[in-house]
Coordinates of C-alpha atoms in Angstrom, one line a residue:
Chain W
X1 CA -33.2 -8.6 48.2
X2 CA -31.2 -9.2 51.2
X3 CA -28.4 -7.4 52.6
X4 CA -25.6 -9.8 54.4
X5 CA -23.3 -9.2 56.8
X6 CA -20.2 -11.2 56.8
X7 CA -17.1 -11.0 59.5
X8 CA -13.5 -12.2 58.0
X9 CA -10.3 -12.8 59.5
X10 CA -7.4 -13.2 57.0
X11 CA -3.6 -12.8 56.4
X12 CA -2.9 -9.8 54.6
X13 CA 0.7 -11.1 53.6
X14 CA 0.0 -12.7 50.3
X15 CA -2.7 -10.0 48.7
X16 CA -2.1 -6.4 47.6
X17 CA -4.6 -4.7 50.3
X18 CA -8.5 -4.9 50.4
X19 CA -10.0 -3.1 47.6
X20 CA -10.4 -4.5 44.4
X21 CA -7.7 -3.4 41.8
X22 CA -6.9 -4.4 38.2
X23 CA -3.3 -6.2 38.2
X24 CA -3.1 -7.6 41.3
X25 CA -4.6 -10.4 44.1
X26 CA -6.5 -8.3 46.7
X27 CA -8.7 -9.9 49.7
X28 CA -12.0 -8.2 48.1
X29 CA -11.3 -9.7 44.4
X30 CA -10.8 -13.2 46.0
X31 CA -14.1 -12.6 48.0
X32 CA -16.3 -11.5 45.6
X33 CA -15.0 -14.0 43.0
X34 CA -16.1 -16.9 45.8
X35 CA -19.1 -14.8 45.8
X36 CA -20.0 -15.2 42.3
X37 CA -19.3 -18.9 42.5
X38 CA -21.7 -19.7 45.0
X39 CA -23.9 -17.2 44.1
X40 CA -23.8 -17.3 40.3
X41 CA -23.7 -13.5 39.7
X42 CA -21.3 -11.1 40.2
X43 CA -21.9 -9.0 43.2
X44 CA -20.0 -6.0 44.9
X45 CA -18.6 -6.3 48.9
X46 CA -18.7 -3.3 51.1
X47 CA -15.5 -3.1 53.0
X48 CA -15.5 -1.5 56.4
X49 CA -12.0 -0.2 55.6
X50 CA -9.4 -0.2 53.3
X51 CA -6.3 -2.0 54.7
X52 CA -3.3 -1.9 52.8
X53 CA -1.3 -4.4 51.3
X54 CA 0.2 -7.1 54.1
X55 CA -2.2 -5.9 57.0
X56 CA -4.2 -8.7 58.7
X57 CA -7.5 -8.7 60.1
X58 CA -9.3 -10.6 62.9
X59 CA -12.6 -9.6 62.0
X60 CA -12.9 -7.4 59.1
X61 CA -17.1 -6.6 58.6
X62 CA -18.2 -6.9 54.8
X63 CA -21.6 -6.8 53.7
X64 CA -23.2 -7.4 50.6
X65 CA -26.9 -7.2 48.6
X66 CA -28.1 -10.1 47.1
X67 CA -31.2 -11.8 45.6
X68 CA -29.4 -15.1 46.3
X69 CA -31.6 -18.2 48.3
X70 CA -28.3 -19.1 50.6
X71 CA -29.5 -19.3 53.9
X72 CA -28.3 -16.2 55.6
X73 CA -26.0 -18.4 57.8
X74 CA -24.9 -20.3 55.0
X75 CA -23.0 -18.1 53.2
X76 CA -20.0 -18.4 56.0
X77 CA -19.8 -22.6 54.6
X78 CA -20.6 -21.4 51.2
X79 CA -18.1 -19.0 50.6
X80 CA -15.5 -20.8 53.1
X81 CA -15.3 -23.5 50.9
X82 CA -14.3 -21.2 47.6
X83 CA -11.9 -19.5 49.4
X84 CA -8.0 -19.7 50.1
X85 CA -6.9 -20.8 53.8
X86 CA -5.7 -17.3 55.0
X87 CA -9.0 -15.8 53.8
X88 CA -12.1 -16.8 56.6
X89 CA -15.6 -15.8 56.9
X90 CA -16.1 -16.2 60.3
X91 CA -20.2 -15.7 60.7
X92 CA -23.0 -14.7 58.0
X93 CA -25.9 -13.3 58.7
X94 CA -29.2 -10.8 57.2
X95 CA -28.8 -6.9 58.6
X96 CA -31.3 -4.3 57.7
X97 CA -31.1 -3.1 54.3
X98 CA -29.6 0.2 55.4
X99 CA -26.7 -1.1 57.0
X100 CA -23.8 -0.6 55.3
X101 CA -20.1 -2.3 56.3
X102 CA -18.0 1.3 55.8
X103 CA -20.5 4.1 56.3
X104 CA -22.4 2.4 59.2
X105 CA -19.3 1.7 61.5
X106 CA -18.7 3.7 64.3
X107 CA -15.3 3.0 65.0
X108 CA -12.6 0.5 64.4
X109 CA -10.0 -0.4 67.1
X110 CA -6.7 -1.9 65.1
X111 CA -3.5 -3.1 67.0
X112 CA 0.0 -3.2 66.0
X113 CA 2.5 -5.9 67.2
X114 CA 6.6 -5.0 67.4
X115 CA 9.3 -7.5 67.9
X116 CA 11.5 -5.4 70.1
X117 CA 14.6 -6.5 70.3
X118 CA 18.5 -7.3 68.4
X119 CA 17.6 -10.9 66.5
X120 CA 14.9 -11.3 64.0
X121 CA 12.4 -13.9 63.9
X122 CA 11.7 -16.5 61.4
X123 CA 8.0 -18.2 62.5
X124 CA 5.1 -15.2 62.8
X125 CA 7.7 -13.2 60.7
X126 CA 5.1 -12.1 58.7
X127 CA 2.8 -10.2 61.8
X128 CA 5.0 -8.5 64.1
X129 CA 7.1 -5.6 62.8
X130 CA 11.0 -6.3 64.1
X131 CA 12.5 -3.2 65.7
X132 CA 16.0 -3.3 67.0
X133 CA 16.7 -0.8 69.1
X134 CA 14.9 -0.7 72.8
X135 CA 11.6 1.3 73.4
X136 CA 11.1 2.8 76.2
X137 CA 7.5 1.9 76.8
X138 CA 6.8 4.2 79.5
X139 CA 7.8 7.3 77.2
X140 CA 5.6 5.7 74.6
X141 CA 2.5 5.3 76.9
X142 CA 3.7 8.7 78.5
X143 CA 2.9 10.5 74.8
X144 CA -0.8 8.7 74.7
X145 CA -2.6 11.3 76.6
X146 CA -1.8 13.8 73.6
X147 CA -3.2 11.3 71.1
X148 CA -6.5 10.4 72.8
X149 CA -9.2 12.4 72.3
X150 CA -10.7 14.4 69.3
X151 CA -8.0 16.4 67.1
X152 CA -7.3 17.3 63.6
X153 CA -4.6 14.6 62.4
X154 CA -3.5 15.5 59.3
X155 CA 0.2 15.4 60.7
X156 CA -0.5 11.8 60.7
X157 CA -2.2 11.2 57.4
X158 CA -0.5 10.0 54.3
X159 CA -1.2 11.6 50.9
X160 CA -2.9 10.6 48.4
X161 CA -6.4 10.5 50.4
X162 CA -9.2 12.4 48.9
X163 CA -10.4 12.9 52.7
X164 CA -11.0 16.8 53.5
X165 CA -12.4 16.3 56.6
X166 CA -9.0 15.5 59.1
X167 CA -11.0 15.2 62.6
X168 CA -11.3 12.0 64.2
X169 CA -11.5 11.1 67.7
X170 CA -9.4 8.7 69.4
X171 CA -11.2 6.8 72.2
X172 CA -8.0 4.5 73.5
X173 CA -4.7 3.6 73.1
X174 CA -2.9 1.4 75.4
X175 CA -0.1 -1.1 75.4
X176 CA 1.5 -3.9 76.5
X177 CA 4.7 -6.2 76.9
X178 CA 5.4 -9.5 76.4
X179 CA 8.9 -10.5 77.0
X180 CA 10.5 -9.2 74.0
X181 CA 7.2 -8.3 72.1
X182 CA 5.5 -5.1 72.3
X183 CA 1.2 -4.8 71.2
X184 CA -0.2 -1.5 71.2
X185 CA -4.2 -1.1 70.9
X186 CA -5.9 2.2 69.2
X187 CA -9.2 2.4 69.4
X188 CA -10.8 5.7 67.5
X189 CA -14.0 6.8 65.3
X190 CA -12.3 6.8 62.5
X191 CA -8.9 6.5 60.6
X192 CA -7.2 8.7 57.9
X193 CA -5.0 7.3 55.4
X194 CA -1.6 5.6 57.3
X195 CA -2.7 7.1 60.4
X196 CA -2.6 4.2 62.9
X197 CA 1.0 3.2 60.9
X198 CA 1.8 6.9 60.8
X199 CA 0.9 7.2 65.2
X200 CA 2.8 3.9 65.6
X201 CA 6.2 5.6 63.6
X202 CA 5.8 8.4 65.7
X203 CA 6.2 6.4 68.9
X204 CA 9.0 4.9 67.1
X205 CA 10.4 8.3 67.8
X206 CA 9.5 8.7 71.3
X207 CA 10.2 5.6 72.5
X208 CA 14.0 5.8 71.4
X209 CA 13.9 9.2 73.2
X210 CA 14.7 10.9 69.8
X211 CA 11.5 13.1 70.7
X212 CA 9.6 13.7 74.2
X213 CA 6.3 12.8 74.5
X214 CA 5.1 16.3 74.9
X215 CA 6.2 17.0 71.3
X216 CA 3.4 14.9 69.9
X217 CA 1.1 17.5 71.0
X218 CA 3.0 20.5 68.7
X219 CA 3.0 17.4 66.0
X220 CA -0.7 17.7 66.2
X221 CA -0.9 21.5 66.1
X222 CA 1.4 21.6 63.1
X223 CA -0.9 19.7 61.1
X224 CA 2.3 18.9 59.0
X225 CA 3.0 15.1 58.0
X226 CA 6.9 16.1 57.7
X227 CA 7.2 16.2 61.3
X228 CA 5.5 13.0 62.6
X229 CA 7.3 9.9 62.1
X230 CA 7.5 7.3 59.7
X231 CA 4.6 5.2 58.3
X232 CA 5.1 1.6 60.4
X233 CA 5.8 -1.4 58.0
X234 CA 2.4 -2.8 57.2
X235 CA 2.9 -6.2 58.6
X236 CA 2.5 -5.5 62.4
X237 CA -0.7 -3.7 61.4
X238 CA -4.2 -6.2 62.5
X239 CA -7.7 -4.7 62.2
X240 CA -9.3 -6.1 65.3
X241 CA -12.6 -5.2 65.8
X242 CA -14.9 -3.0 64.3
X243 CA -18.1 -1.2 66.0
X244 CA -21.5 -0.2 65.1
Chain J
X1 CA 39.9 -26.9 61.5
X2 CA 37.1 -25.3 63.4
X3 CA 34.0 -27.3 64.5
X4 CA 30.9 -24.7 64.5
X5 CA 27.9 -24.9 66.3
X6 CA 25.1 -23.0 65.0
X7 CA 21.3 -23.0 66.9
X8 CA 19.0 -21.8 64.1
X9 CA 15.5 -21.1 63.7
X10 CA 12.9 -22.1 61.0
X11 CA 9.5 -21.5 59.9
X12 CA 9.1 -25.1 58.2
X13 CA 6.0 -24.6 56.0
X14 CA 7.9 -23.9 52.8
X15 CA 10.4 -26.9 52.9
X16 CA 10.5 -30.4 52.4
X17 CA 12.1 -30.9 55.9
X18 CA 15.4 -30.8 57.2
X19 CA 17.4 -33.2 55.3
X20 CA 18.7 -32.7 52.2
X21 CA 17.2 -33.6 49.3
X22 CA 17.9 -34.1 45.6
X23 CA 14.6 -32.7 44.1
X24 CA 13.1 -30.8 47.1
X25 CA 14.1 -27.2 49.0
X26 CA 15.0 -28.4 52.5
X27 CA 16.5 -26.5 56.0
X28 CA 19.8 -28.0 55.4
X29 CA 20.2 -27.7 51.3
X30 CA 19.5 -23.5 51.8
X31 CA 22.3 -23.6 54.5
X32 CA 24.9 -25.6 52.9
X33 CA 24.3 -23.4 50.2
X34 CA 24.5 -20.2 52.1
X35 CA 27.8 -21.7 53.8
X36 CA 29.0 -22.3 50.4
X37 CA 28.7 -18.8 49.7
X38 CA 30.8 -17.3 53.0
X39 CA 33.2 -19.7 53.1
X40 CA 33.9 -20.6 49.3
X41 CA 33.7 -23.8 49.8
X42 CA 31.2 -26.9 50.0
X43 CA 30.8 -27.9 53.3
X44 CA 28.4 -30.6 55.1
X45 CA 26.1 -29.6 57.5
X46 CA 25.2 -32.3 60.6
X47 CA 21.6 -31.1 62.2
X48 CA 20.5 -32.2 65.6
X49 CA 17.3 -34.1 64.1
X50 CA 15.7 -34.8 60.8
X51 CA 12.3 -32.6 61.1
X52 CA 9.5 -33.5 58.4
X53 CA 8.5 -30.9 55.8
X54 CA 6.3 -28.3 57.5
X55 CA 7.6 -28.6 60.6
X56 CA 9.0 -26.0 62.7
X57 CA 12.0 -24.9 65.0
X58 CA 13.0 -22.0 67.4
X59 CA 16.6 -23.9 68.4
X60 CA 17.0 -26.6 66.2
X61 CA 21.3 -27.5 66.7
X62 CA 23.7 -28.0 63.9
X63 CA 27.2 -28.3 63.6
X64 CA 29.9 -28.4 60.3
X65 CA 33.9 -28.0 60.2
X66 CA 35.5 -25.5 58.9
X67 CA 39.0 -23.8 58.1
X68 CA 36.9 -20.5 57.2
X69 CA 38.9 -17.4 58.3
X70 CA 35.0 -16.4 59.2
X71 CA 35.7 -16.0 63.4
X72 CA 33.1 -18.3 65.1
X73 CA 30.4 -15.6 66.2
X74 CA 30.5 -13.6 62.8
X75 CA 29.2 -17.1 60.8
X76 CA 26.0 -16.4 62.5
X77 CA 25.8 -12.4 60.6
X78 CA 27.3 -13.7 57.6
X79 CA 24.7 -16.6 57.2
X80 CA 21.9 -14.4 57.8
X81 CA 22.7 -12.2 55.2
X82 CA 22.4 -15.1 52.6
X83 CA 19.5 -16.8 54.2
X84 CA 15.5 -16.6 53.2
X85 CA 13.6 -14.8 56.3
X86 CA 11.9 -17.8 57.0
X87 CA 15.5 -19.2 58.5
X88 CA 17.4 -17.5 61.2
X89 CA 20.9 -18.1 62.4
X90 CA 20.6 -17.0 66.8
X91 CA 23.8 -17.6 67.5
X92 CA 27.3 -19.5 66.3
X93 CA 30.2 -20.8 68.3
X94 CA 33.4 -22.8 68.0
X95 CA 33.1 -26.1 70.2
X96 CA 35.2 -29.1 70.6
X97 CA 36.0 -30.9 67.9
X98 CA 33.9 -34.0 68.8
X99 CA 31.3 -32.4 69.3
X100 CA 28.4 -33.3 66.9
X101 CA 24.9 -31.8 66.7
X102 CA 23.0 -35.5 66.2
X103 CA 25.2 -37.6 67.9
X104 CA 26.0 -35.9 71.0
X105 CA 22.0 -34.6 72.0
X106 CA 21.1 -35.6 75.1
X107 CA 17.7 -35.1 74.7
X108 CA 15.1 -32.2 73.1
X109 CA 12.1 -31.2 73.6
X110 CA 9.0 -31.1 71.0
X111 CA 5.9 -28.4 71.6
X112 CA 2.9 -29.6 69.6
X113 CA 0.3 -26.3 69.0
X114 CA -3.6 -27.3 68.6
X115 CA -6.1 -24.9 68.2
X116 CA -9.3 -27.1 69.5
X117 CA -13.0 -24.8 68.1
X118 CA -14.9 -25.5 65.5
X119 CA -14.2 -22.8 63.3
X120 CA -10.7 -22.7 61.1
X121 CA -7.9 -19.8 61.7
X122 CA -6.3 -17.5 59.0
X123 CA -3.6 -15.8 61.1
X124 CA -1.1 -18.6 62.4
X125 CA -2.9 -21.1 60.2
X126 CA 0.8 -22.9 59.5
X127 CA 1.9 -23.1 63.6
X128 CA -1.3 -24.7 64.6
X129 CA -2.9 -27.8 63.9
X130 CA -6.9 -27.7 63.9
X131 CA -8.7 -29.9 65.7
X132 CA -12.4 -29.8 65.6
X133 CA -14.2 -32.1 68.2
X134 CA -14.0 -30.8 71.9
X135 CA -10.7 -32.4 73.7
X136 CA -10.8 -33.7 77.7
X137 CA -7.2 -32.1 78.3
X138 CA -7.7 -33.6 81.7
X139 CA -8.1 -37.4 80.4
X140 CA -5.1 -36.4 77.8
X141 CA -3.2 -35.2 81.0
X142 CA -4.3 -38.2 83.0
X143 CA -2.5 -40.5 80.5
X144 CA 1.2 -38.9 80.6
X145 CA 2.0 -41.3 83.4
X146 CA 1.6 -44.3 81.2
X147 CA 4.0 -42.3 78.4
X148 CA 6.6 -40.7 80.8
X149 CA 9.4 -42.8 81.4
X150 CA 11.5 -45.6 79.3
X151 CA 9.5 -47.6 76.9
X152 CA 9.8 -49.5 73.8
X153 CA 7.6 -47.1 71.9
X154 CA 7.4 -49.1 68.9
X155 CA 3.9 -48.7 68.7
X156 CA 4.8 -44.7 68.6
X157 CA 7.1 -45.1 65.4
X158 CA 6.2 -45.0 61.4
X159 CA 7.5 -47.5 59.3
X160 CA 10.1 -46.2 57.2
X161 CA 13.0 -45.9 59.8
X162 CA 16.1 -48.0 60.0
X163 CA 16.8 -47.8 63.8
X164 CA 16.9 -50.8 65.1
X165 CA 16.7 -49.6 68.9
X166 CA 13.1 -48.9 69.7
X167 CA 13.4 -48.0 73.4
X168 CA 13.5 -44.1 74.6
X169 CA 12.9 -41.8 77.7
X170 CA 10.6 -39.4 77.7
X171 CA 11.2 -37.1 80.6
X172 CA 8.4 -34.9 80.9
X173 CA 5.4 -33.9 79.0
X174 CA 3.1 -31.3 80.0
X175 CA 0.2 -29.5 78.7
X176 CA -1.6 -26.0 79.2
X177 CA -4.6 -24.4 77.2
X178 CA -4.8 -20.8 77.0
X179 CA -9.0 -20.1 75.1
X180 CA -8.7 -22.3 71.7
X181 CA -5.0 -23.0 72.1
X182 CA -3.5 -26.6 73.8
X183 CA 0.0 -26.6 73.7
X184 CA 1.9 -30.0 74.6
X185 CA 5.5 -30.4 75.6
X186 CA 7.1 -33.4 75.3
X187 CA 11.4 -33.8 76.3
X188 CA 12.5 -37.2 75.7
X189 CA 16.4 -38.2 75.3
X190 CA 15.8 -39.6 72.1
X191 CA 12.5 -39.5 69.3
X192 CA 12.1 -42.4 66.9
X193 CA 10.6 -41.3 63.5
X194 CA 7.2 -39.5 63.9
X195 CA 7.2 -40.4 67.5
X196 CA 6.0 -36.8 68.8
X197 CA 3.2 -36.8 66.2
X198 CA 2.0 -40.5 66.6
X199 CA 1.9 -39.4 70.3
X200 CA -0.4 -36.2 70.1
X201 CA -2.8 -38.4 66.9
X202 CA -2.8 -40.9 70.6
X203 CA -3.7 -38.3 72.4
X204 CA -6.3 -36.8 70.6
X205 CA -8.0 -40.6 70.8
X206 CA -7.6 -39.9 74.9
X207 CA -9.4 -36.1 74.8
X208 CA -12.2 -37.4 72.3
X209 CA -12.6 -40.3 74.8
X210 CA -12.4 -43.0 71.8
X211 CA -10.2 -44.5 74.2
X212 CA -9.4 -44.3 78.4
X213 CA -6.0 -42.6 78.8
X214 CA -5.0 -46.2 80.7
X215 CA -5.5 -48.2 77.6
X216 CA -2.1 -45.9 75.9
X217 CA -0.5 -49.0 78.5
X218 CA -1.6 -51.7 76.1
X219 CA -0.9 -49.6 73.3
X220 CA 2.6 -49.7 74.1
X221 CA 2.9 -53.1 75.2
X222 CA 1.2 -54.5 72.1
X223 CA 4.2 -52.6 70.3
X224 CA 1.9 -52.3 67.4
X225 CA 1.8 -49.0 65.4
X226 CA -1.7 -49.8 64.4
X227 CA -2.7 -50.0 67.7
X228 CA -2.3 -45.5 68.4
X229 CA -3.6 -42.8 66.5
X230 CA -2.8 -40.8 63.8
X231 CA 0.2 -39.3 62.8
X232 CA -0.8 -35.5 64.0
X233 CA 0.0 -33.3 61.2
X234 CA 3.6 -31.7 60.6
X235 CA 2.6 -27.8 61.0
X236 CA 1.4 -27.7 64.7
X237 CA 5.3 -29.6 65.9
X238 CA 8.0 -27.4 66.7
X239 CA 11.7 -28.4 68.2
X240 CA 11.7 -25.8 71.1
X241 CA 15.0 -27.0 72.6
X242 CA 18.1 -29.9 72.2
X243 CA 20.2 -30.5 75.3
X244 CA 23.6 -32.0 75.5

């Protein structure tokens, strides 16, 4: 029995999310069906996370168990050449048995990509998230120092998660501006359900002065999800690096 | 009667091209069509180039007349709110009546995107085009003297064309690599069919040092297409700009 690690970069667009689900095309069903062919039996992926439907990833970590004689660097060609083009295992290779792609991870920084600014756009429509009216990035970066650091952020968690425990601690955020395009990195031990989407909404708010960046700190305290902002479309959302 | 101008920008990788086609979605058939649907009335579209299927545009020029009530910067809102996302209207304007998108281009200038590593890409995979082997951007670079300039570049043209006049300027072309990524400009006052692509599929000849970038010299002088490289593939070309 080995247990491989595999890192993917894909393009969420096209597939309802990571985990595995019944009626629809997810990232993990298309992975472990690749799996199976090269493999010949049908084995279950560990995702480090649970993106949702239309995030990308630059280097999603997956790992699997399997009594399969593929090299351990193999599998990358192996299960590259089963898979569609906006799914790509990047490396492959054997971990210790106890190493496990979710529960090992120490932390995940994702970033989040807005088009700021009147027109839409038509090529890389499907990674930035277009917002029309300006941001004042200063405001936004002003606001960070109430983020960083370790808090309960329930305010910024969607329901629907069976997660009780609403701690996490965010190591870094940070942002910058390209022309017309906005990327902001967050960095943290852990994320809740929406919260990187739910932070990035909130800035939303800030950075069209509709709240200060003080307030973000009595948004934390109220532990309320009614008064943070919305949940940022999905599409600007990239996992990019996960750590162990 | 109103002459329109219209600078528009596409993702190409779901169409058969620009021109119209019977059996095929292209640039132009969605337009007319959207046209057709603010104005009430059929009405031909003349774009500033005839772009293959899969490739791409940020201001690709076209122009139609009108007697549309529509005033001339409106036709830019009211298009967009019939068109796919993967076309985008930037701006419309009235111009003189003889002007015409093709026929009165001074020039334009082509980008051509290559991501040069050995492994594949998931996240842009339609804007780039993936080149494997390691390219010498210097020997590509030291071979734009021998292009730049006027030329019969019948050796630079696919069969298949009915222009008769084979000779053309090319202004400038310049190259810079940022990590994986070489992007190519080229600005020529004219581009005979598949001349940008049979010019990078050259190139990439020069930076895998199959040939010495002084030997493109012969290549154009023997005015014989199967004397240069491939035709580079659609998705990594884009029409960045069309001058009058």
């Amino acid at each position: 029995m080995k247990n491989i690690k595999i890192i993917i970069e894909y393009d969420g667009t096209n597939y309802a999310g990571w985990q595995k689900q019944k009626n629809a095309i997810t990232i993990q069903g298309v992975i472990e069906r690749a799996l199976e062919q090269i493999s010949g039996k049908h084995t279950k992926i560990n995702g480090c996370s649970r993106t949702d439907a239309g995030v990308h990833a630059k280097a999603f970590v997956a790992s699997f168990l399997t009594e399969s004689s593929i090299p351990e660097d193999k599998f990358k060609y192996a299960l590259n050449s089963k898979l569609p083009e906006d799914i790509l295992v990047l490396s492959s290779e054997e971990v210790p048995l106890d190493f496990h792609a979710r529960y090992s991870s120490k932390g995940k920084t994702y970033s989040y990509t807005i088009l700021n600014r009147e027109a839409s756009i038509a090529i890389g429509r499907n990674y930035v998230c277009h917002f029309k009216k300006p941001l004042d990035i200063c405001a936004m970066e002003e606001s960070y120092k109430y983020l960083i650091g370790t808090h309960d952020f329930s305010a910024f968690k969607s329901s629907g998660s069976s997660v009780k425990n609403n701690i996490r601690t965010i190591t870094d955020i940070n942002s910058k501006r390209y022309e017309d395009i906005i990327k902001i990195n967050i960095s943290a031990n852990g994320f809740l359900y929406n919260m990187a989407r739910i932070i990035v909404g909130t800035l939303f708010d800030v950075g069209t002065q509709k709240i200060k960046p003080e307030q973000i700190e009595f948004i934390m305290d109220s532990k309320d999800r009614r008064n943070a902002g919305i949940s940022a479309p999905a599409k600007g959302l990239c996992l990019e690096k996960v750590f162990y």
